[in-house]
Short mmCIF file of C-alpha atoms in Angstrom, two decimals:
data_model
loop_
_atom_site.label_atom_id
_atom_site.label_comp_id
_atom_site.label_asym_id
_atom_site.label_seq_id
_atom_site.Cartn_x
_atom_site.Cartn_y
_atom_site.Cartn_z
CA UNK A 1 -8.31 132.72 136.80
CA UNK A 2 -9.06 133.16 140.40
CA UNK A 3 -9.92 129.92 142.25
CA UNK A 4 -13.50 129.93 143.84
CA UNK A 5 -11.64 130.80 147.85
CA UNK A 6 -14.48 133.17 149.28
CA UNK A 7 -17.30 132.12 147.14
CA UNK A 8 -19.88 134.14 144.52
CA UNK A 9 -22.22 136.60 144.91
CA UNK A 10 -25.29 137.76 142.27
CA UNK A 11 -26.20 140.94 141.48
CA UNK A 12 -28.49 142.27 139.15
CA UNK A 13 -28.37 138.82 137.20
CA UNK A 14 -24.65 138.81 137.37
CA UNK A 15 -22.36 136.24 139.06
CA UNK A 16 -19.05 137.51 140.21
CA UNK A 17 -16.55 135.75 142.61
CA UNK A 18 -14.76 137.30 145.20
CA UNK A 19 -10.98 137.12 144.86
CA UNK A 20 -10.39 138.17 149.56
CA UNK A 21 -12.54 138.23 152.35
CA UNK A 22 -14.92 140.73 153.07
CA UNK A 23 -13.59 143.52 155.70
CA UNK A 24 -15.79 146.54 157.44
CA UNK A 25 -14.44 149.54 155.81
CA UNK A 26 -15.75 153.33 155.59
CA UNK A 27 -16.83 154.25 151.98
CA UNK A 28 -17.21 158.02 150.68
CA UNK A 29 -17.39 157.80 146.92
CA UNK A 30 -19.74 158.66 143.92
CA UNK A 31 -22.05 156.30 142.94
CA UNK A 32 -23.91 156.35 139.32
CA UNK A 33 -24.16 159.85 138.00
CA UNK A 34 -25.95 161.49 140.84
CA UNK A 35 -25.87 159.58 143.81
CA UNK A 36 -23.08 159.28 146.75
CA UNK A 37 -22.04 156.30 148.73
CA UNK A 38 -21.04 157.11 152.43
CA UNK A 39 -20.53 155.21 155.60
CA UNK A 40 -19.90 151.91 156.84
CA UNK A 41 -19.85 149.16 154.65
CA UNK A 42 -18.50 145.27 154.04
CA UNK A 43 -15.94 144.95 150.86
CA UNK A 44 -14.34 142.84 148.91
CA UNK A 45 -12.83 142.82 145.55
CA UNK A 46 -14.53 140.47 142.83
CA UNK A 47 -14.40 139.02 139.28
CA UNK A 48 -16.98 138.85 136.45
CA UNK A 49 -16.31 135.31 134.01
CA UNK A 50 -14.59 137.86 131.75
CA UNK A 51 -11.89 138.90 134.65
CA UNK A 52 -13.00 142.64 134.93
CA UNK A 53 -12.58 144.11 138.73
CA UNK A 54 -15.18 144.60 140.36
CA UNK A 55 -15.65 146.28 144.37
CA UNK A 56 -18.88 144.84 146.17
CA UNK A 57 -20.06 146.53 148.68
CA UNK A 58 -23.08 145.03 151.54
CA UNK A 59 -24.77 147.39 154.29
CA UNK A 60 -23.93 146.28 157.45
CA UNK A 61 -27.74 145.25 159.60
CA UNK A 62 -29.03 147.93 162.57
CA UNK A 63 -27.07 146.79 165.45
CA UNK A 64 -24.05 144.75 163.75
CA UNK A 65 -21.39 146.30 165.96
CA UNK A 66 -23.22 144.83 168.89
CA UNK A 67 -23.25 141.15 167.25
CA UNK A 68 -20.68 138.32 167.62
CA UNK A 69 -20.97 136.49 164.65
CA UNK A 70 -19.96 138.39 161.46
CA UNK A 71 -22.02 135.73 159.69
CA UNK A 72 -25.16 137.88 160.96
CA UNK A 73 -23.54 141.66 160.42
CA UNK A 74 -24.68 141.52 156.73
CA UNK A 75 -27.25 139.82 153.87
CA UNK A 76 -24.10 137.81 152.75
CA UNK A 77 -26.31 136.96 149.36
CA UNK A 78 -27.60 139.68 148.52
CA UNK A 79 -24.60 142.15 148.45
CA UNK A 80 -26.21 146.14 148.39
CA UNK A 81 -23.85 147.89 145.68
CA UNK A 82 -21.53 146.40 142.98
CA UNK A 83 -18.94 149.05 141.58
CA UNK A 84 -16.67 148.72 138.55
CA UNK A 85 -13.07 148.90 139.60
#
């Protein structure tokens, strides 16, 4: 199993840990069975305790490109979208 490197996230009253750091990235991709997910977002690749792949995705904050510390570009702990891989 992965070792705990980058920490867990909840979502939905799920745990899953992320197996690489979070990177900016631009998303266009269906979401659910009607909705689309497009723009900007922080990713990372994550497991669930049963070692199925998971993307999570946050929403970068109003202003983030202006900001220094990456620490303050998202809501770290409360990640926006989690996506079966």
């Amino acid at each position: 199993m992965y070792e705990n490197k980058y920490g867990t996230v909840e979502f939905e009253g799920k745990t899953y840990t992320l197996v690489e750091q979070a990177g900016i990235g631009y998303i266009s991709k269906p979401y659910g069975s009607d909705a689309w997910l497009q723009g900007d977002f922080y990713r990372a690749h994550a497991i669930d305790n049963e070692g199925k792949e998971y993307l999570v995705l946050w929403s970068p904050v109003e202003g983030w490109k202006e900001m220094e510390d990456g620490a303050d570009h998202c809501d770290w702990d409360h990640p926006d979208y989690v996506i079966k891989v």
